[in-house]
Every structure is written in structure tokens, then in C-alpha cells.
Short mmCIF file of C-alpha atoms in Angstrom, two decimals:
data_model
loop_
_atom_site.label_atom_id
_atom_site.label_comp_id
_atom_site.label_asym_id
_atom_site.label_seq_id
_atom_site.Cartn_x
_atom_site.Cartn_y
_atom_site.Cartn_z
CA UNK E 1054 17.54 -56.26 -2.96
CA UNK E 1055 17.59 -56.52 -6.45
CA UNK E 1056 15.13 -55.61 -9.43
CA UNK E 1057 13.61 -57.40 -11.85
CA UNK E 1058 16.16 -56.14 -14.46
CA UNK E 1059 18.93 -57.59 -12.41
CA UNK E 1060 20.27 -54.21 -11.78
CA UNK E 1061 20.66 -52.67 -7.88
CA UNK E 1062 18.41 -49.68 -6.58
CA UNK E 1063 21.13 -47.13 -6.97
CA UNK E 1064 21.63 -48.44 -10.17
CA UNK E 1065 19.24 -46.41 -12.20
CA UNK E 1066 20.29 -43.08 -10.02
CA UNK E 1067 24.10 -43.97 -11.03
CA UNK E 1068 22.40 -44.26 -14.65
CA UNK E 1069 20.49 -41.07 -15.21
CA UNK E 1070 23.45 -39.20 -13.41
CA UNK E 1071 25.64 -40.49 -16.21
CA UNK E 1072 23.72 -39.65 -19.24
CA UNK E 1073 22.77 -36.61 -18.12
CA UNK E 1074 26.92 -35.88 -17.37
CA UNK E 1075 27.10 -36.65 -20.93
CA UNK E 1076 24.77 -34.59 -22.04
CA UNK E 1077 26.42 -32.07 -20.72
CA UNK E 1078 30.01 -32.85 -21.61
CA UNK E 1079 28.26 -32.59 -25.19
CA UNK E 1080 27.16 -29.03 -25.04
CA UNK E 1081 30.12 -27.88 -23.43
CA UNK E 1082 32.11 -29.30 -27.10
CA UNK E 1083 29.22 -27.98 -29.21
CA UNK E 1084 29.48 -24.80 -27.74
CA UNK E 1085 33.17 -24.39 -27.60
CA UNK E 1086 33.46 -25.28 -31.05
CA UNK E 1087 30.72 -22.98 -32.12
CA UNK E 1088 32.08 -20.09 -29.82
CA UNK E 1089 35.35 -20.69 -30.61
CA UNK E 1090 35.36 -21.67 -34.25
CA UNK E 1091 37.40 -25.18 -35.60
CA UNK E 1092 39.68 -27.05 -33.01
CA UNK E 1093 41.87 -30.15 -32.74
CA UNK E 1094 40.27 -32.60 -29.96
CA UNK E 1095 43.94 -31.87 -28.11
CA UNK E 1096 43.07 -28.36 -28.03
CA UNK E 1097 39.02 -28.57 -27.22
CA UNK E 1098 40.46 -31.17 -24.19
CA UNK E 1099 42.72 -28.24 -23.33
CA UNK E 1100 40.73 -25.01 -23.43
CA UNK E 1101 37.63 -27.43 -21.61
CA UNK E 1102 39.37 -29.02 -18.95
CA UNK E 1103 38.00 -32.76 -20.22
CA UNK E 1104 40.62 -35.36 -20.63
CA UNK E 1105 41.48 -36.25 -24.48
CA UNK E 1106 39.30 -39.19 -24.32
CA UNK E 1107 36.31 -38.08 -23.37
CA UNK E 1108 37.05 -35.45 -25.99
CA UNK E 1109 37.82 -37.76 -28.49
CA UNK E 1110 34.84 -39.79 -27.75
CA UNK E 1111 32.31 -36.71 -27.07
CA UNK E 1112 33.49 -35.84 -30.53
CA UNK E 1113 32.51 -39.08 -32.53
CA UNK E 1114 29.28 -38.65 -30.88
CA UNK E 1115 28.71 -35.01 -32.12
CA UNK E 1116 30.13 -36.18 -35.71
CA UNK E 1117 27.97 -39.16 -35.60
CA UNK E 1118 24.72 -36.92 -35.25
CA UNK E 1119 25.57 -34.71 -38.14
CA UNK E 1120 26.43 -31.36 -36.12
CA UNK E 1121 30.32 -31.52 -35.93
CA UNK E 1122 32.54 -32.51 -38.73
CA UNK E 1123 36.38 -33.12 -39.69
CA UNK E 1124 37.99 -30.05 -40.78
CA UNK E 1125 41.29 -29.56 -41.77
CA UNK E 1126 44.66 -30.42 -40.49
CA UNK E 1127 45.97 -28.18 -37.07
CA UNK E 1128 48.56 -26.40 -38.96
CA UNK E 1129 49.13 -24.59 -35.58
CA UNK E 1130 50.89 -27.49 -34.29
CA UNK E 1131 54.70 -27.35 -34.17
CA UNK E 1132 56.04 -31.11 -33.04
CA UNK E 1133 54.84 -34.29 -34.12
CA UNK E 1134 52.09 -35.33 -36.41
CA UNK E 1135 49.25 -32.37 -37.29
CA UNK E 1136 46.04 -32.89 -35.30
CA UNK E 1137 42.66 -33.30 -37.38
CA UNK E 1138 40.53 -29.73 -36.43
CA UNK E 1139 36.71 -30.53 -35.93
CA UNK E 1140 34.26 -27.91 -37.00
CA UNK E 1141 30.57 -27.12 -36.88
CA UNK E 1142 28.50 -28.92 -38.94
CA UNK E 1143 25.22 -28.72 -38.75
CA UNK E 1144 23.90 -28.33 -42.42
CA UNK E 1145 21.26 -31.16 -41.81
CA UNK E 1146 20.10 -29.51 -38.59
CA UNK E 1147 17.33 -26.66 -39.15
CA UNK E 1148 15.29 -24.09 -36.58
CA UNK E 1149 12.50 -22.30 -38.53
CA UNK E 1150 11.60 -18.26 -36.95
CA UNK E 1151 7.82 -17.37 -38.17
CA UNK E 1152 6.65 -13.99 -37.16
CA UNK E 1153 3.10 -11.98 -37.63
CA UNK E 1154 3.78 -8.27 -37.38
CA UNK E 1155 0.45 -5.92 -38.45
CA UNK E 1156 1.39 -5.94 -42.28
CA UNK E 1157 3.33 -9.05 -42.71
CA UNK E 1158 4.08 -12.36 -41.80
CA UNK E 1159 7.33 -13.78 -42.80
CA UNK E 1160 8.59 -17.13 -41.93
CA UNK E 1161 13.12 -18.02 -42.32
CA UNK E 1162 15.05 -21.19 -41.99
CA UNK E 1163 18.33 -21.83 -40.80
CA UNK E 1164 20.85 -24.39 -40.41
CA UNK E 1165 23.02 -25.13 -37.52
CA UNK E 1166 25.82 -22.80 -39.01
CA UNK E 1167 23.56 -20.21 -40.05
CA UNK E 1168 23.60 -20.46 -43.64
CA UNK E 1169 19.52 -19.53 -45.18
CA UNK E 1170 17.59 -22.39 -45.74
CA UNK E 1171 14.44 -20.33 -46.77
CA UNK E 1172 13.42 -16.88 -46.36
CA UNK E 1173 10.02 -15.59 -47.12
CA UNK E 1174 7.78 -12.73 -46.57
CA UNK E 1175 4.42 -11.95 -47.81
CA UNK E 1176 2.30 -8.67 -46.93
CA UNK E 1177 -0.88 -8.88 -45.17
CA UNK E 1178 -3.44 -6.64 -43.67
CA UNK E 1179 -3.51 -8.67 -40.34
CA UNK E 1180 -4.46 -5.59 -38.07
CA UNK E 1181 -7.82 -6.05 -40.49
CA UNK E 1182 -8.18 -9.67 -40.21
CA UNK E 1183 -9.03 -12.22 -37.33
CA UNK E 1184 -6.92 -14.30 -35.80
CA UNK E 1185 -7.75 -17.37 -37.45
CA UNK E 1186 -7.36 -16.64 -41.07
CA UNK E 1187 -3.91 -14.81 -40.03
CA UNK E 1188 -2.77 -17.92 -38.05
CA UNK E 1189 -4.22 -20.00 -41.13
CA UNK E 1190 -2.12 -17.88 -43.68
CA UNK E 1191 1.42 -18.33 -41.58
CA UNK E 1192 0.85 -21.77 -40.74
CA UNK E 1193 1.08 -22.26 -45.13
CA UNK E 1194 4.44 -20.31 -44.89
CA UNK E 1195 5.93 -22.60 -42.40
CA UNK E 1196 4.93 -25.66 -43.57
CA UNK E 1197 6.93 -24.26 -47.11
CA UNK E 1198 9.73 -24.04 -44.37
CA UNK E 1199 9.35 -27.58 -43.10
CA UNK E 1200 9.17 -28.92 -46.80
CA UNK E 1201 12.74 -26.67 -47.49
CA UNK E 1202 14.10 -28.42 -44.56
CA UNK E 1203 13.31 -31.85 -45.65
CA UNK E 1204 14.45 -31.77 -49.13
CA UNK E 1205 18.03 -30.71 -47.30
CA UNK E 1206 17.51 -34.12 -45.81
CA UNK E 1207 17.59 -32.50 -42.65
CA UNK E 1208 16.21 -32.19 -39.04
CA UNK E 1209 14.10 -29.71 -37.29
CA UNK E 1210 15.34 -28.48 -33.83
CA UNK E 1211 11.79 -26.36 -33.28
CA UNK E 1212 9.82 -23.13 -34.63
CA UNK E 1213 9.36 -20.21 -32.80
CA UNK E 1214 6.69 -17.63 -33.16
CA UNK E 1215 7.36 -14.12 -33.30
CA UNK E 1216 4.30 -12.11 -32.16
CA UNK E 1217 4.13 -8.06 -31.37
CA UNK E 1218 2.79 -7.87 -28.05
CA UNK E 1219 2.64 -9.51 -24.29
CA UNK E 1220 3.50 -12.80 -24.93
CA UNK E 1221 3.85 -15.92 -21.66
CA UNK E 1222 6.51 -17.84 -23.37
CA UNK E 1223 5.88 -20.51 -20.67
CA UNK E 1224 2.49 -21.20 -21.45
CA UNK E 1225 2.79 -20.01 -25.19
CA UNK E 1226 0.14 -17.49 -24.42
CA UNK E 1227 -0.67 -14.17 -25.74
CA UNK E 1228 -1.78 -11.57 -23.28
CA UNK E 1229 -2.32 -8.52 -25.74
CA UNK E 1230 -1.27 -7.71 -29.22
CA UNK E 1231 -2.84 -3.75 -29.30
CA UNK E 1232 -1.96 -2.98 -32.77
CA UNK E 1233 -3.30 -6.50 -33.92
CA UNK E 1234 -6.24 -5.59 -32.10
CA UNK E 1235 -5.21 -9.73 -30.57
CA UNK E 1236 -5.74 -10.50 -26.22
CA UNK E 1237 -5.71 -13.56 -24.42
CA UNK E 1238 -4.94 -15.70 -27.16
CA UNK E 1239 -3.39 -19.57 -26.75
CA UNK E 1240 -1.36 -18.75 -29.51
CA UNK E 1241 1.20 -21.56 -29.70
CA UNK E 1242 -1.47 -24.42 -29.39
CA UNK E 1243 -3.53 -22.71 -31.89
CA UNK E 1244 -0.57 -23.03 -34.45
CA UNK E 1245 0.11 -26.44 -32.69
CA UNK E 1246 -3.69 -27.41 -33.99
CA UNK E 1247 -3.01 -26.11 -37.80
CA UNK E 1248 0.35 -28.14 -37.84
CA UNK E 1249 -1.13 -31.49 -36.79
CA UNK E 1250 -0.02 -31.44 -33.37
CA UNK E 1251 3.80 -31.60 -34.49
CA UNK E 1252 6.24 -33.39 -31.95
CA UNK E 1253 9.26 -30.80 -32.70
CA UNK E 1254 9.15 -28.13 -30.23
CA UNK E 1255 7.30 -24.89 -31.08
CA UNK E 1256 7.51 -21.83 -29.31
CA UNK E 1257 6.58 -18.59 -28.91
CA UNK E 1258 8.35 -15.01 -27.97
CA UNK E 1259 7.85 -11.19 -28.16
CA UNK E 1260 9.36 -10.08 -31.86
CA UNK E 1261 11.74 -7.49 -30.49
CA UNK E 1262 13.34 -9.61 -28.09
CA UNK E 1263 14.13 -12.24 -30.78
CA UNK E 1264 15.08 -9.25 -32.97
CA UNK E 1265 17.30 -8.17 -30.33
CA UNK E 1266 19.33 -11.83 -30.16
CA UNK E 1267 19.50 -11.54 -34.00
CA UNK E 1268 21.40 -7.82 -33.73
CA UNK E 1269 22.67 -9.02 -30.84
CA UNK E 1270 24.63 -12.65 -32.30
CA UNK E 1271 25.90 -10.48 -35.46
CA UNK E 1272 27.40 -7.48 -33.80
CA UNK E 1273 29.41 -9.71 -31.07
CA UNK E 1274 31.41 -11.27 -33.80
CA UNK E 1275 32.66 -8.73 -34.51
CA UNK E 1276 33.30 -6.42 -31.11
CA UNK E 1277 33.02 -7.39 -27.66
CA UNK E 1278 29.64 -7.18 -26.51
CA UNK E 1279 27.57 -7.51 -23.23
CA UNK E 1280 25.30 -4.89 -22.97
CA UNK E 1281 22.60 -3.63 -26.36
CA UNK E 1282 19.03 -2.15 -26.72
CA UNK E 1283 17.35 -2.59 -30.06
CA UNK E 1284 14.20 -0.54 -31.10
CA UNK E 1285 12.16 -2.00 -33.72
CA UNK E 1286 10.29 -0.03 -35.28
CA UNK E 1287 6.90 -0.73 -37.70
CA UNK E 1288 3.25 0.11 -37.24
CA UNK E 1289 4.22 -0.28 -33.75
CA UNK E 1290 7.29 0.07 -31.59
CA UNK E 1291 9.09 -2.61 -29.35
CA UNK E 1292 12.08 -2.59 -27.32
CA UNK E 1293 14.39 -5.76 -26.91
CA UNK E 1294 17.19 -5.47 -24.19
CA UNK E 1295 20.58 -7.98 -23.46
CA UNK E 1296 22.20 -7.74 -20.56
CA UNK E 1297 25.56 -9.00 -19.53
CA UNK E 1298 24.89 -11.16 -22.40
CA UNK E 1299 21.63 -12.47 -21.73
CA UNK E 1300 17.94 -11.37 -22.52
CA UNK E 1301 16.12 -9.20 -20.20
CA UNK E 1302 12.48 -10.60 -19.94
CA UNK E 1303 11.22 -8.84 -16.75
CA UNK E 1304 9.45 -10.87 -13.90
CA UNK E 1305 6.53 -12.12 -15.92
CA UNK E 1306 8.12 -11.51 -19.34
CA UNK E 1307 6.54 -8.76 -20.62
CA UNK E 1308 9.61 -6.19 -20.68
CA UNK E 1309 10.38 -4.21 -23.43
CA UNK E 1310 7.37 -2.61 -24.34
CA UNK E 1311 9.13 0.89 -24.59
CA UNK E 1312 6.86 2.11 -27.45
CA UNK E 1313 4.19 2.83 -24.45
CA UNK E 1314 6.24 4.99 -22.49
CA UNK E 1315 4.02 8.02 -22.00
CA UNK E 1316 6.85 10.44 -23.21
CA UNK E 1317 4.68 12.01 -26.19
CA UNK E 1318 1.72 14.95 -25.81
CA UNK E 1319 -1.83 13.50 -25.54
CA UNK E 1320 -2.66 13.41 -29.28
CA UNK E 1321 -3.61 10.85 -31.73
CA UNK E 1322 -4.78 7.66 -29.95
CA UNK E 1323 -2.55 4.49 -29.40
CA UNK E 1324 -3.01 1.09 -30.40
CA UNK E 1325 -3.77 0.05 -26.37
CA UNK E 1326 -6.15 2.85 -26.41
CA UNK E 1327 -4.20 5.33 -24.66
CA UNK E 1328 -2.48 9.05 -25.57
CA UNK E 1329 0.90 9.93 -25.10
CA UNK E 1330 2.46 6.73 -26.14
CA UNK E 1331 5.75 6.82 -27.82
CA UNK E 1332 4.65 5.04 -30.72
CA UNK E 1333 2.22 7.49 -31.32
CA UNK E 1334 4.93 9.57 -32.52
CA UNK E 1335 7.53 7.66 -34.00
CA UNK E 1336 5.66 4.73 -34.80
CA UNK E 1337 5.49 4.26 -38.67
CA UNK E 1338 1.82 5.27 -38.71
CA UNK E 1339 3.09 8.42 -37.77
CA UNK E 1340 5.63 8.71 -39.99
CA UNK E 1341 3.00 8.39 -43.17
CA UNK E 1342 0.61 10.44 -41.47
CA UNK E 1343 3.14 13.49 -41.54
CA UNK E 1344 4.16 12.75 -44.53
CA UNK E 1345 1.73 11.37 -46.94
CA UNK E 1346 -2.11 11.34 -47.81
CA UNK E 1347 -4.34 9.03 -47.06
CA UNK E 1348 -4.73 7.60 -50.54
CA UNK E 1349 -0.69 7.22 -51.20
CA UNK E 1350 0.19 4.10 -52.14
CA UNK E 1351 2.68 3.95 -49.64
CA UNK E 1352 -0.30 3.71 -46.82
CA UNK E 1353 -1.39 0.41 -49.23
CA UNK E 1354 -0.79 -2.68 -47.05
CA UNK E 1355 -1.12 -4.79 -49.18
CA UNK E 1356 2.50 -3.86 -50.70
CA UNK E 1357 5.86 -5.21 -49.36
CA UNK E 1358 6.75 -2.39 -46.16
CA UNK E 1359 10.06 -2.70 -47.97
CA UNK E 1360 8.55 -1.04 -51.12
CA UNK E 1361 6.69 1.23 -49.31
CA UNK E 1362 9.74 2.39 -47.24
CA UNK E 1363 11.88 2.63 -51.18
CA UNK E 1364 8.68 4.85 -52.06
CA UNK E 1365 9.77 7.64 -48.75
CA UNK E 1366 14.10 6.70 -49.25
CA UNK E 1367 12.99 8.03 -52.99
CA UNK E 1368 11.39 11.51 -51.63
CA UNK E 1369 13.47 12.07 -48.68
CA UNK E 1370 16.87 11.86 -51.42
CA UNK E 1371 14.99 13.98 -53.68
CA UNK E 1372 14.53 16.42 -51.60
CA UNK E 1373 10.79 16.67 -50.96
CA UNK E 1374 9.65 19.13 -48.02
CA UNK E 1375 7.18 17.51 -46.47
CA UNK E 1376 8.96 13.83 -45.99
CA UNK E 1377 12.16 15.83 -44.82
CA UNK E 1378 9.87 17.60 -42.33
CA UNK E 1379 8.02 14.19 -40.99
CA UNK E 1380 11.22 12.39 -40.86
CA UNK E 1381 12.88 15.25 -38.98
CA UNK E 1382 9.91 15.49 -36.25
CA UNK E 1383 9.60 11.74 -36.08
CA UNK E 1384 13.79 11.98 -35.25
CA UNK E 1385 13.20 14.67 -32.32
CA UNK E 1386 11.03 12.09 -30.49
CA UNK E 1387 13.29 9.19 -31.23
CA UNK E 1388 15.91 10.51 -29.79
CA UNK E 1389 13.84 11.80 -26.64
CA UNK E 1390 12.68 8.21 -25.96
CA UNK E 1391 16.25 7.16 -26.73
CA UNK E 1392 17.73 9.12 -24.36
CA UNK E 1393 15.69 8.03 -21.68
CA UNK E 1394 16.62 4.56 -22.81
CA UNK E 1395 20.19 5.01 -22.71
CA UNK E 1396 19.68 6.92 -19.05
CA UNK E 1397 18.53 4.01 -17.69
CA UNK E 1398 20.19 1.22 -19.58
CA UNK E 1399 23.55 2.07 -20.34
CA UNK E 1400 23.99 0.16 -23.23
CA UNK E 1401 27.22 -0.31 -25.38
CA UNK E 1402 24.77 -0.53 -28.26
CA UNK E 1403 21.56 0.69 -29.25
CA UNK E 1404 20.17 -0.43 -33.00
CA UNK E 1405 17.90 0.73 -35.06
CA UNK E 1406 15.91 -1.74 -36.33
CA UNK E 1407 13.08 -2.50 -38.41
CA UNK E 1408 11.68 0.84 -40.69
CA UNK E 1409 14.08 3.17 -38.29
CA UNK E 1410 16.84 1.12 -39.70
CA UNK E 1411 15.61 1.64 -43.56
CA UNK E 1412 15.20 5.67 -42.78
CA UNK E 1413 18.37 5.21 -41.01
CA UNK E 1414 20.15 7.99 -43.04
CA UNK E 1415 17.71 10.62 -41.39
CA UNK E 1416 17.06 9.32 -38.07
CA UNK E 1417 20.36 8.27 -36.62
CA UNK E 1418 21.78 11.29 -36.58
CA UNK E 1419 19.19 13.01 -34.20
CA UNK E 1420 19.02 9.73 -31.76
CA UNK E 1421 22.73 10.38 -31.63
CA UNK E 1422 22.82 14.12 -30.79
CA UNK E 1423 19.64 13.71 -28.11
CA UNK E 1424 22.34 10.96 -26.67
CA UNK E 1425 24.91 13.72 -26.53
CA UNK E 1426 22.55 16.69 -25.29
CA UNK E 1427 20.23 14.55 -22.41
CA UNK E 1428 22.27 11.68 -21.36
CA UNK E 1429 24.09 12.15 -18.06
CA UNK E 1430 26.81 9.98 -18.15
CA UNK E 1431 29.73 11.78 -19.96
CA UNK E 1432 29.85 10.83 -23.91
CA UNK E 1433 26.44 9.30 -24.06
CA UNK E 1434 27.12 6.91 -21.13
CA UNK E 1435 29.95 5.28 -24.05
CA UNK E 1436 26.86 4.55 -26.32
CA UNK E 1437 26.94 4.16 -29.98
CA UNK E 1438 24.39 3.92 -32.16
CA UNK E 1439 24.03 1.45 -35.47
CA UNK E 1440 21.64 0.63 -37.72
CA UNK E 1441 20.94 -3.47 -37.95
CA UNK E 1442 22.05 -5.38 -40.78
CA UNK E 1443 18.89 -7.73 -40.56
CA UNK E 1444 16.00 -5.45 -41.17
CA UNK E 1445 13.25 -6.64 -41.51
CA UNK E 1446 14.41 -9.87 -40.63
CA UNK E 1447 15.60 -10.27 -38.04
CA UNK E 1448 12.75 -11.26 -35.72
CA UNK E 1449 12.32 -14.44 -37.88
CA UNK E 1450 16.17 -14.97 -37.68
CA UNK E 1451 16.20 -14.81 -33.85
CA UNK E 1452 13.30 -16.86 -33.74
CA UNK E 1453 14.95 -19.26 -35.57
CA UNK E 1454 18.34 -19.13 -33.38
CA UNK E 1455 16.35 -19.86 -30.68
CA UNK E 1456 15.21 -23.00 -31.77
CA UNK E 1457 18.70 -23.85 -32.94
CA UNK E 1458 20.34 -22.79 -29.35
CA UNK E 1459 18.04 -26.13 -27.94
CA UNK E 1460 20.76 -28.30 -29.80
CA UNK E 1461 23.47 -26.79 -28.34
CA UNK E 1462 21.92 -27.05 -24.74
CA UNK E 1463 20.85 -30.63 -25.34
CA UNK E 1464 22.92 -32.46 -28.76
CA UNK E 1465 20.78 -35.64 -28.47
CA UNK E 1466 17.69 -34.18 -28.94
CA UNK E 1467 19.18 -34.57 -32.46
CA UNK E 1468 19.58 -38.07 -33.54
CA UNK E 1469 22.47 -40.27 -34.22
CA UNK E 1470 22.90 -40.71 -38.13
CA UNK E 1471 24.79 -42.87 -40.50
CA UNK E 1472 27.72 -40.49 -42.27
CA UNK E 1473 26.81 -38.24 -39.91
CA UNK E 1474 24.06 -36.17 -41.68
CA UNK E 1475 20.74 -35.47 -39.65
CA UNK E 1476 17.37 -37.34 -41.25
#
């Protein structure tokens, strides 16, 4: 039998199979190169186990669609004529990261090599305001994105949604947001609605697990890497874990929640409504609580959290008593909650992010020596603690890695261009 199209039944199968074998033979380059940093085709066909013309022609595909480019000549080559090196590319080729965290929303671009696009972040009351007007005010801050990425002339590979609480990336529904005072909201097609229905994939994910695959992509440059916990701390506190390299999500996706472990004395009441929460005593409310009055400025929302962190950095270095004290307490219980973490866990890293990372100076030290007094495993189990690099960024970064990481999955989700720059 034959189709209308003139082709046979099997045909179509023998078809698909191929692009999709393509497809893949594309990612596999993308990712070496990225992974591995600028190559000659001879030694991508090598280290991949393709022949050196699929290589060749994989190549010219990836250059063609703006995310590989020529480098310069293989000066590692002994005999014969130096090899051309190919190297990420990617300038044209954008993922945005927008997040809503209780007193800020904040919204980064990145390209494919990730180089800052844009990087923005405004202060706002959100735990104060409804959904709608919050969702209203972020959607503004990524469409500035979007407009950054098109006057690059480039392309956008998604935008993800950073959001503080239970989040079903599947569905891109929120289950509960406590300190937002936020449940059962359709999050991502509420955004989808205030974008105009956008055909670039948006997504959504818990903000300390795309903090943790921010910490987690910097420190692995530079060490080898498998296992890390990250604590982020703000108004609230979240927990983001990698294992053996990959996010730990938990059966429905909900892991990481560690600032409701019920490790603290019943007390001042938590954001889900319950006492003894963690975050109830090293959350930053708790922090300003100990240490300031209610009508210091630092409490003001409505200023950057970086300014209002400078404003406690400023007291603690001078010296005052009562910001030494707070920050001392709020250490004890961070390093009792750490040490449970590291019990369990084992990690090779655990970072301090968000405000714990800014009050680093007087917090790390205590997480450190609660490692050394309650964890079991001789020398802290091999832990080590660090501060992150990305502050208060890094959920937004992540966010936007994670819309980038589609292109290296699938490269022609990114179009084929002429001089191979992404439109």
C-alpha cells in the first residue's frame, strides 16, 4: 500500500525516528560544548562517540541557529593543519527568571552563556496585597524583560516563575504560599492571561529550589560537586536540595519546605498558622523582632531588603548590643535546624542564601560549630558551609537557567537564522 504522499506506511515511523535521533545528536554537542567549554569538531566527534560528519554537520546546524559559534584555532593540535574550536554562542538566545517573594518581586534575563541581559528588583508589600495586583505588578517587570530581550535581537527560550510556597510545576499550580497569605492558586495561567496568552513556554517552580540550581551551577565550576542544600532565608525560610546532581522534588513536589520543621518552642505563630516552626525563629521576621522596634525603618517594606539588611550589617559592625544579641540567638537555631539537615542529607555543601547570606559574617560561624557539636558522621559528615554569591538573586537566576536548560534538551525549539543570530 501506499499513501497519498507517495511515501510507504513505515515511512513516517522511519521519519519521526530520524528527527527525533537528531534532536538528540544536537543536545548531546550543545551540551558537551557547554560542559566542556570550546572544542574542535575532531575532538567533540572524539570525546562523543559520533563520527566527524555527523559532527561536522550537527555543528552547522547549531551555528546556523545562533547557539554555537567559530572560536579560535585548536592550538592543542600537534600534526597537520590546526582545527577550527566551536564555542557557545548563544547571545541571541534569552530565558527570563521572575520571582514574588513577600517584599519583592524581581524579574532577570539571561543569555545562553549567562551573561545579564536585565536585572531588576522592586520592593513591594505583597504579603499586604491580593494576588491580582501582585501578579499585575510582576507581569510589568517581565514584559521590561521581554522588551530587553528583543532589542538584543534575540529569542526567548521561556519564563519561569519563582513563587515561595507548594507549587505543582506540572499543572503550574499553587497549593499554598503561607507567608503570602496565597492557596490554590492557577498561578502560571493567571500570568499566562496578563501576557496575552504568550506561545514561549512559561513555567513555574518553588524559589528555593531554583535558588538551589543557581548556587548549585556556580559552585560546580569551580569544585566537584554532586551533593548541596541551600537555605534561603527572608520573611520566610525554604530549603532547596541536589542530589547526585539533580533536584530533589519529593513525590508530589513539594520537598524542601524545611522552614516548617517543628524544631523551635511553641511561641510566636507561623505563617501556616502553626507554633514551633523553624522559621519562627530564624526567619527574618524574627530577626527584626529581636532586634529592632516596631517603627524602625528597617521593618519598612517598602525599602529595598538589601537596604534594610545594610541598616543591621551597620549595627552589628558597630557594635550594638541588642543586634549582636538577635543575630547570635537567631545563629543557635540555625545551626540546630542545620544540623538536622546535614544528619539526614549529607551534603558536600550547604549555602546560605538569601538575608542568612548578607548576615553571613555572624551566622556562619554558629551553623558551622552546631555541624561540628550534633552531626554524627565524623567532621560534620565532610560538610562545609558557604555563603552564596547570588543573594538575593538567585531565585530569578535559576529560574531563568531553567528556561535556558529547554534549549539544550531540545536545540530546535530555537530557530534556524541567517548569520547565525537568533530573531
Amino acid at each position: 500500500m501506499t499513501l497519498t504522499d507517495g511515501r510507504r506506511p513505515g515511512d513516517r515511523a522511519v521519519a519521526a525516528d530520524h528527527v527525533s535521533l537528531r534532536r538528540n545528536n544536537l543536545s548531546v554537542v550543545l551540551r558537551h560544548v557547554r560542559d566542556s567549554g570550546p572544542k574542535s569538531r575532531a575532538r567533540i566527534a572524539a570525546d562523543t562517540g559520533l563520527n566527524k560528519a555527523t559532527v561536522s554537520s550537527l555543528v552547522a546546524e547549531l551555528v546556523e541557529r545562533g547557539l554555537l559559534r567559530e572560536g579560535s584555532a585548536d592550538s592543542t593540535r600537534a600534526l597537520g593543519r590546526p582545527g577550527q574550536l566551536v564555542e557557545l554562542d548563544g547571545s541571541g538566545v534569552c530565558g527570563v527568571g521572575a520571582e514574588i517573594n513577600v517584599d519583592y518581586l524581581a524579574v532577570t534575563a539571561l543569555d545562553l552563556a549567562g551573561d545579564t541581559v536585565l536585572e531588576r528588583r522592586v520592593p513591594v508589600d505583597a504579603a499586604h496585597l491580593d494576588p491580582g495586583t501582585t501578579l499585575d505588578r510582576l507581569a510589568v517587570l517581565i514584559r521590561d524583560a521581554l522588551v530587553a530581550v528583543a532589542l538584543r535581537s534575540g529569542q526567548l527560550a521561556g519564563v519561569t516563575l519563582a513563587v515561595p510556597g507548594l507549587v505543582r510545576g506540572d499543572t503550574g499550580g499553587l497549593s499554598l504560599a503561607p507567608n503570602l497569605g496565597w492557596g490554590e492558586l492557577e498561578v502560571a495561567a493567571e500570568m499566562r492571561s496578563r501576557l496575552g496568552d504568550p506561545s514561549y513556554p512559561l513555567l513555574i517552580d518553588n524559589e528555593a529550589n531554583l535558588a538551589a540550581l543557581a548556587a548549585f551551577s556556580v559552585l560546580r565550576k569551580d569544585t566537584p560537586l554532586q551533593d548541596l542544600v541551600l537555605l534561603t532565608g527572608a520573611v520566610g525560610v525554604g530549603g532547596g536540595v541536589v542530589s547526585n546532581g539533580q533536584l530533589v522534588r519529593g513525590g508530589r513536589g513539594y520537598s524542601g519546605e524545611v522552614g516548617h520543621m517543628p524544631v523551635a518552642p511553641p511561641g510566636r505563630i507561623c505563617g501556616c498558622g502553626r507554633t514551633g516552626c523553624w522559621e519562627t525563629v530564624v526567619g527574618l521576621s524574627a530577626l527584626l523582632h529581636k532586634a529592632t522596634d516596631k517603627d524602625d525603618p528597617v521593618r519598612d517594606p517598602s525599602l529595598d531588603v538589601e537596604q534594610r539588611l545594610a541598616g543591621i550589617t551597620e549595627r552589628a559592625e558597630n557594635g550594638d548590643a541588642r543586634t549582636l544579641s538577635a543575630l547570635k540567638d537567631v545563629g543557635a537555631w540555625l545551626g540546630i535546624g542545620g544540623a538536622i539537615l546535614v544528619n539526614i542529607l549529607n551534603p558536600d555543601v550547604l549555602v546560605l542564601g538569601g538575608y542568612f547570606a548578607a548576615l553571613g559574617p555572624w551566622l556562619k560561624e554558629p551553623l558551622e560549630q552546631a555541624i561540628r557539636d550534633r552531626v554524627i558522621a565524623p567532621d560534620g559528615g565532610g560538610c562545609r558551609v558557604v555563603r552564596s554569591e547570588l543573594g538575593f538573586a538567585a531565585a530569578v537566576r535559576g529560574g531563568a537557567q531553567i528556561a535556558l536548560d529547554q534549549v539544550f534538551v531540545d536545540p530546535t525549539m530555537i530557530g534556524r537564522t541567517e548569520s547565525g543570530v537568533a530573531q
